[in-house]
Every structure is written in structure tokens, then in C-alpha cells.
CSV table of N, CA and C in Angstrom, one decimal:
chain,number,residue,atom,x,y,z
W,184,MET,N,158.5,47.7,161.4
W,184,MET,CA,158.1,46.6,160.7
W,184,MET,C,156.9,47.1,159.8
W,185,THR,N,156.9,46.6,158.5
W,185,THR,CA,155.9,46.8,157.6
W,185,THR,C,154.6,45.9,157.8
W,186,GLN,N,153.4,46.5,157.9
W,186,GLN,CA,152.2,45.7,157.9
W,186,GLN,C,151.8,45.2,156.5
W,187,GLU,N,151.3,44.0,156.5
W,187,GLU,CA,150.7,43.5,155.2
W,187,GLU,C,149.3,44.1,155.0
W,188,PRO,N,149.0,44.5,153.8
W,188,PRO,CA,147.8,45.1,153.5
W,188,PRO,C,146.6,44.1,153.7
W,189,VAL,N,145.6,44.3,154.1
W,189,VAL,CA,144.4,43.6,154.4
W,189,VAL,C,143.5,43.8,153.1
W,190,PHE,N,143.1,42.8,152.5
W,190,PHE,CA,142.1,42.7,151.4
W,190,PHE,C,140.9,41.9,151.8
W,191,GLU,N,139.8,42.5,151.3
W,191,GLU,CA,138.4,41.9,151.6
W,191,GLU,C,137.9,41.7,150.2
W,192,GLU,N,137.2,40.6,150.0
W,192,GLU,CA,136.7,40.1,148.6
W,192,GLU,C,135.3,40.8,148.6
W,193,SER,N,135.1,41.5,147.4
W,193,SER,CA,133.9,42.3,147.1
W,193,SER,C,132.7,41.4,147.0
W,194,SER,N,131.6,41.8,147.3
W,194,SER,CA,130.3,41.0,147.0
W,194,SER,C,130.0,41.2,145.4
W,195,GLY,N,130.5,42.3,144.8
W,195,GLY,CA,130.2,42.5,143.4
W,195,GLY,C,129.5,43.8,143.4
W,196,ASN,N,129.0,44.3,144.6
W,196,ASN,CA,128.3,45.5,144.6
W,196,ASN,C,129.0,46.4,145.7
W,197,VAL,N,129.7,47.4,145.3
W,197,VAL,CA,130.5,48.1,146.0
W,197,VAL,C,129.6,48.9,147.1
W,198,PHE,N,128.4,49.4,146.7
W,198,PHE,CA,127.5,49.9,147.6
W,198,PHE,C,127.1,49.0,148.8
W,199,ALA,N,126.9,47.9,148.6
W,199,ALA,CA,126.5,46.9,149.5
W,199,ALA,C,127.7,46.6,150.5
W,200,ASP,N,128.9,46.5,149.7
W,200,ASP,CA,130.1,46.4,150.6
W,200,ASP,C,130.4,47.5,151.6
W,201,LEU,N,129.9,48.8,151.2
W,201,LEU,CA,129.9,49.9,152.1
W,201,LEU,C,128.8,50.0,153.0
W,202,GLY,N,127.9,49.1,153.0
W,202,GLY,CA,126.9,49.2,154.0
W,202,GLY,C,125.7,50.0,153.7
W,203,LEU,N,125.5,50.6,152.5
W,203,LEU,CA,124.5,51.6,152.2
W,203,LEU,C,123.1,50.9,152.1
W,204,GLU,N,122.2,51.5,152.6
W,204,GLU,CA,120.9,51.1,152.8
W,204,GLU,C,120.3,50.8,151.3
W,205,ASP,N,120.4,51.6,150.4
W,205,ASP,CA,119.7,51.5,148.9
W,205,ASP,C,120.9,50.9,148.0
W,206,ALA,N,121.6,50.2,148.5
W,206,ALA,CA,122.9,49.6,147.6
W,206,ALA,C,122.3,49.1,146.3
W,207,ASN,N,121.3,48.3,146.3
W,207,ASN,CA,121.0,47.6,145.1
W,207,ASN,C,120.5,48.6,144.1
W,208,GLU,N,119.8,49.7,144.5
W,208,GLU,CA,119.2,50.7,143.7
W,208,GLU,C,120.4,51.5,143.2
W,209,LEU,N,121.4,51.8,143.9
W,209,LEU,CA,122.5,52.5,143.5
W,209,LEU,C,123.4,51.8,142.5
W,210,PHE,N,123.4,50.5,142.7
W,210,PHE,CA,124.2,49.6,141.9
W,210,PHE,C,123.6,49.6,140.5
W,211,THR,N,122.3,49.5,140.4
W,211,THR,CA,121.4,49.5,139.1
W,211,THR,C,121.5,50.8,138.5
W,212,ARG,N,121.5,51.9,139.1
W,212,ARG,CA,121.5,53.2,138.5
W,212,ARG,C,123.0,53.4,137.9
W,213,GLY,N,124.0,52.8,138.6
W,213,GLY,CA,125.4,53.0,138.0
W,213,GLY,C,125.6,52.1,136.9
W,214,LYS,N,125.1,50.9,136.8
W,214,LYS,CA,125.2,50.1,135.6
W,214,LYS,C,124.5,50.8,134.4
W,215,ILE,N,123.3,51.3,134.6
W,215,ILE,CA,122.6,51.9,133.6
W,215,ILE,C,123.3,53.2,133.0
W,216,GLY,N,123.6,54.0,134.2
W,216,GLY,CA,124.3,55.2,133.8
W,216,GLY,C,125.7,55.2,133.1
W,217,ILE,N,126.4,54.1,133.5
W,217,ILE,CA,127.6,53.8,132.6
W,217,ILE,C,127.4,53.7,131.2
W,218,GLN,N,126.4,52.8,130.9
W,218,GLN,CA,126.0,52.6,129.6
W,218,GLN,C,125.7,54.0,128.9
W,219,VAL,N,124.9,54.7,129.5
W,219,VAL,CA,124.4,56.0,128.9
W,219,VAL,C,125.7,56.8,128.6
W,220,LEU,N,126.6,56.9,129.5
W,220,LEU,CA,127.9,57.7,129.4
W,220,LEU,C,128.7,57.1,128.1
W,221,ARG,N,128.8,55.8,128.1
W,221,ARG,CA,129.5,55.1,126.9
W,221,ARG,C,128.9,55.7,125.6
W,222,LEU,N,127.5,55.4,125.5
W,222,LEU,CA,127.0,55.9,124.3
W,222,LEU,C,127.0,57.4,123.9
W,223,LEU,N,127.0,58.3,124.9
W,223,LEU,CA,127.3,59.8,124.6
W,223,LEU,C,128.7,59.9,124.2
W,224,LYS,N,129.6,59.4,124.8
W,224,LYS,CA,131.0,59.6,124.6
W,224,LYS,C,131.3,59.0,123.1
W,225,GLN,N,130.7,58.1,122.6
W,225,GLN,CA,130.9,57.5,121.3
W,225,GLN,C,130.3,58.5,120.2
W,226,ARG,N,129.4,59.3,120.6
W,226,ARG,CA,128.8,60.3,119.9
W,226,ARG,C,129.5,61.6,119.8
W,227,ASN,N,130.5,61.9,120.8
W,227,ASN,CA,131.3,63.0,120.7
W,227,ASN,C,130.4,64.3,120.8
W,228,LEU,N,129.4,64.4,121.5
W,228,LEU,CA,128.6,65.5,121.5
W,228,LEU,C,129.0,66.6,122.5
W,229,LYS,N,128.6,67.8,122.2
W,229,LYS,CA,128.6,68.9,123.2
W,229,LYS,C,127.6,68.8,124.1
W,230,GLN,N,127.8,69.4,125.5
W,230,GLN,CA,126.7,69.3,126.5
W,230,GLN,C,125.4,70.0,126.0
W,231,ARG,N,125.4,71.0,125.1
W,231,ARG,CA,124.2,71.6,124.7
W,231,ARG,C,123.5,70.7,123.8
W,232,GLU,N,124.1,69.9,123.0
W,232,GLU,CA,123.5,68.8,122.0
W,232,GLU,C,123.0,67.6,123.1
W,233,ILE,N,123.8,67.1,123.9
W,233,ILE,CA,123.2,66.2,124.9
W,233,ILE,C,122.0,66.7,125.6
W,234,SER,N,122.0,68.0,126.0
W,234,SER,CA,120.7,68.5,126.6
W,234,SER,C,119.5,68.4,125.7
W,235,GLU,N,119.7,68.8,124.4
W,235,GLU,CA,118.6,68.6,123.5
W,235,GLU,C,118.2,67.3,123.3
W,236,LEU,N,119.1,66.4,123.1
W,236,LEU,CA,118.9,64.9,122.7
W,236,LEU,C,118.1,64.3,124.0
W,237,LEU,N,118.6,64.6,125.1
W,237,LEU,CA,118.0,63.7,126.3
W,237,LEU,C,116.8,64.5,126.9
W,238,GLY,N,116.6,65.8,126.6
W,238,GLY,CA,115.4,66.6,127.1
W,238,GLY,C,115.7,67.0,128.6
W,239,ILE,N,116.9,67.3,128.9
W,239,ILE,CA,117.2,67.8,130.2
W,239,ILE,C,118.1,69.1,130.2
W,240,PRO,N,117.9,69.8,131.2
W,240,PRO,CA,118.8,71.1,131.2
W,240,PRO,C,120.2,70.8,131.3
W,241,GLN,N,121.1,71.8,130.7
W,241,GLN,CA,122.5,71.7,130.7
W,241,GLN,C,123.1,71.3,132.0
W,242,PRO,N,122.7,72.0,133.1
W,242,PRO,CA,123.4,71.7,134.3
W,242,PRO,C,123.2,70.1,134.8
W,243,GLU,N,122.0,69.5,134.4
W,243,GLU,CA,121.8,68.2,134.7
W,243,GLU,C,122.7,67.3,133.7
W,244,VAL,N,122.9,67.7,132.5
W,244,VAL,CA,123.9,67.0,131.6
W,244,VAL,C,125.3,67.0,132.3
W,245,SER,N,125.8,68.2,133.0
W,245,SER,CA,127.0,68.1,133.7
W,245,SER,C,127.0,67.1,134.8
W,246,HIS,N,125.9,67.0,135.5
W,246,HIS,CA,126.1,66.1,136.6
W,246,HIS,C,126.0,64.6,136.0
W,247,LEU,N,125.3,64.4,134.9
W,247,LEU,CA,125.4,63.1,134.2
W,247,LEU,C,126.8,62.7,133.9
W,248,MET,N,127.3,63.6,133.3
W,248,MET,CA,128.7,63.3,132.7
W,248,MET,C,129.8,63.2,133.8
W,249,LYS,N,129.5,63.6,134.9
W,249,LYS,CA,130.4,63.5,136.0
W,249,LYS,C,130.2,62.1,136.8
W,250,GLY,N,129.1,61.3,136.3
W,250,GLY,CA,128.7,60.2,136.8
W,250,GLY,C,127.9,60.2,138.2
W,251,GLU,N,127.1,61.3,138.3
W,251,GLU,CA,126.3,61.5,139.5
W,251,GLU,C,125.0,61.0,139.2
W,252,PHE,N,125.0,59.5,139.1
W,252,PHE,CA,123.8,58.9,138.6
W,252,PHE,C,122.7,58.9,139.8
W,253,GLN,N,123.1,59.2,140.9
W,253,GLN,CA,122.1,59.2,142.0
W,253,GLN,C,121.1,60.2,141.9
W,254,ARG,N,121.4,61.1,140.9
W,254,ARG,CA,120.5,62.3,140.8
W,254,ARG,C,119.3,62.0,139.8
W,255,PHE,N,119.4,60.8,139.2
W,255,PHE,CA,118.5,60.3,138.2
W,255,PHE,C,117.8,59.0,138.6
W,256,SER,N,116.5,58.9,138.5
W,256,SER,CA,115.8,57.6,138.8
W,256,SER,C,116.2,56.6,137.7
W,257,GLU,N,116.1,55.3,138.0
W,257,GLU,CA,116.4,54.2,137.0
W,257,GLU,C,115.5,54.4,135.7
W,258,GLY,N,114.1,54.8,136.1
W,258,GLY,CA,113.3,55.1,134.9
W,258,GLY,C,113.9,56.2,133.9
W,259,LYS,N,114.4,57.3,134.5
W,259,LYS,CA,114.8,58.3,133.7
W,259,LYS,C,116.1,58.0,132.9
W,260,LEU,N,117.1,57.1,133.5
W,260,LEU,CA,118.1,56.7,132.9
W,260,LEU,C,117.8,55.7,131.7
W,261,LEU,N,116.7,54.9,131.8
W,261,LEU,CA,116.3,54.0,130.7
W,261,LEU,C,115.7,54.9,129.8
W,262,ILE,N,115.0,56.0,130.0
W,262,ILE,CA,114.5,56.9,128.9
W,262,ILE,C,115.8,57.4,128.1
W,263,PHE,N,116.7,57.8,128.8
W,263,PHE,CA,118.0,58.4,128.2
W,263,PHE,C,118.6,57.2,127.1
W,264,LEU,N,118.5,55.9,127.6
W,264,LEU,CA,119.0,54.9,126.7
W,264,LEU,C,118.1,54.8,125.5
W,265,LYS,N,116.9,55.0,125.6
W,265,LYS,CA,115.9,55.0,124.5
W,265,LYS,C,116.2,56.1,123.6
W,266,ARG,N,116.2,57.3,124.1
W,266,ARG,CA,116.7,58.4,123.2
W,266,ARG,C,118.0,58.4,122.5
W,267,LEU,N,118.8,57.3,123.1
W,267,LEU,CA,120.1,57.1,122.4
W,267,LEU,C,120.0,55.9,121.5
W,268,ASP,N,118.8,55.5,121.0
W,268,ASP,CA,118.4,54.5,120.1
W,268,ASP,C,118.9,53.0,120.8
W,269,THR,N,118.8,52.8,121.9
W,269,THR,CA,119.0,51.6,122.5
W,269,THR,C,117.9,50.7,122.7
W,270,GLU,N,117.7,49.5,122.2
W,270,GLU,CA,116.7,48.6,122.6
W,270,GLU,C,116.8,48.1,123.9
W,271,ILE,N,115.8,48.2,124.7
W,271,ILE,CA,115.8,47.7,126.0
W,271,ILE,C,114.9,46.5,126.3
W,272,THR,N,115.4,45.5,126.9
W,272,THR,CA,114.6,44.4,127.1
W,272,THR,C,114.6,43.9,128.6
W,273,LEU,N,113.5,43.8,129.2
W,273,LEU,CA,113.6,43.3,130.6
W,273,LEU,C,113.1,41.9,130.8
W,274,HIS,N,113.8,41.0,131.5
W,274,HIS,CA,113.4,39.6,131.8
W,274,HIS,C,113.0,39.6,133.1
W,275,LEU,N,111.8,39.2,133.3
W,275,LEU,CA,111.1,39.2,134.7
W,275,LEU,C,110.9,37.6,135.0
W,276,ARG,N,111.4,37.3,136.2
W,276,ARG,CA,111.1,35.9,136.6
W,276,ARG,C,111.5,35.8,138.2
W,277,SER,N,110.9,34.9,138.9
W,277,SER,CA,110.9,34.9,140.3
W,277,SER,C,112.5,34.5,140.7
W,278,ARG,N,112.9,35.1,141.7
W,278,ARG,CA,114.3,34.8,142.1
W,278,ARG,C,114.3,33.4,142.7
W,279,HIS,N,113.2,33.0,143.4
W,279,HIS,CA,113.2,31.9,144.2
W,279,HIS,C,112.6,30.5,143.6
W,280,ALA,N,112.0,30.8,142.3
W,280,ALA,CA,111.4,29.5,141.7
W,280,ALA,C,112.5,28.5,141.3
W,281,GLN,N,112.3,27.2,141.5
W,281,GLN,CA,113.2,26.2,141.1
W,281,GLN,C,112.8,25.6,139.9
W,282,GLY,N,113.8,25.2,139.1
W,282,GLY,CA,113.5,24.6,137.8
W,282,GLY,C,113.1,25.6,136.7
W,283,GLN,N,112.2,25.2,135.9
W,283,GLN,CA,111.8,26.0,134.7
W,283,GLN,C,110.7,26.9,135.4
W,284,SER,N,110.9,28.2,135.4
W,284,SER,CA,109.9,29.1,136.0
W,284,SER,C,109.3,30.0,134.9
W,285,ALA,N,108.2,30.5,135.1
W,285,ALA,CA,107.4,31.4,134.1
W,285,ALA,C,108.3,32.8,134.0
W,286,GLU,N,108.7,33.0,132.8
W,286,GLU,CA,109.4,34.3,132.6
W,286,GLU,C,108.6,35.3,131.7
W,287,THR,N,108.6,36.6,132.0
W,287,THR,CA,108.0,37.6,131.2
W,287,THR,C,109.1,38.3,130.6
W,288,VAL,N,108.9,38.7,129.3
W,288,VAL,CA,109.9,39.5,128.6
W,288,VAL,C,109.2,40.8,128.0
W,289,ILE,N,109.8,41.9,128.4
W,289,ILE,CA,109.1,43.3,128.1
W,289,ILE,C,110.3,43.9,127.3
W,290,SER,N,109.8,44.4,126.1
W,290,SER,CA,110.7,45.3,125.2
W,290,SER,C,110.2,46.7,125.3
W,291,LEU,N,111.2,47.6,125.7
W,291,LEU,CA,110.7,49.0,125.9
W,291,LEU,C,111.2,49.8,124.6
């Protein structure tokens, strides 16, 4: 007899679904890292050129291109975006504020 597959709806964060302690941090790094990869692939650069552009050693470029974003802090990934001529804007507001809350916008 064939068993029906069991599916579980995702929370939207695969790392949280796996029960990882630093799930939010890993998810954030993944989202930023994927954007870095998209921009690098659009430019069709060699790893040596990426190394010079981002200011990291070639072995680190290899890790980045493999999607090993856990090797880089969120700050470092944001620096990569800036070096790729990306405008970065952070919107800061309280998660728990009701109605119109004060928001701070920071452009990097």
C-alpha cells in the first residue's frame, strides 16, 4: 500500500522550520547574499575580478559564489552591495507599535 506524502506549511523561513537557533540571522544573510549573487552574475565577472571589486581573497569569492553566506556577516554582505553600486535604505520602526509609529529611514 502506498503512503500519502505528508506536507507541512512553511513559516516562510526555512531555517526556523528546521529549528535552528539563529534562524532569523541566517534568513537575513540568505536574502542579502542572493541579491549579491544576482548582481555579480549579471556582470559576468571572473572570480579574480570579483575579488578585486569586493575586496576579499579569491577563496572567499568561491564560498560566496557557492551560496555559503553563513561565512559573511550581514554587515559584510551589505558592504558588497554598496561596492556593486546598490543603494541601501533601512526602515526602522517598532514591531509592536500600534497605529502610526515613528519610523527612522537610513540610507547607506
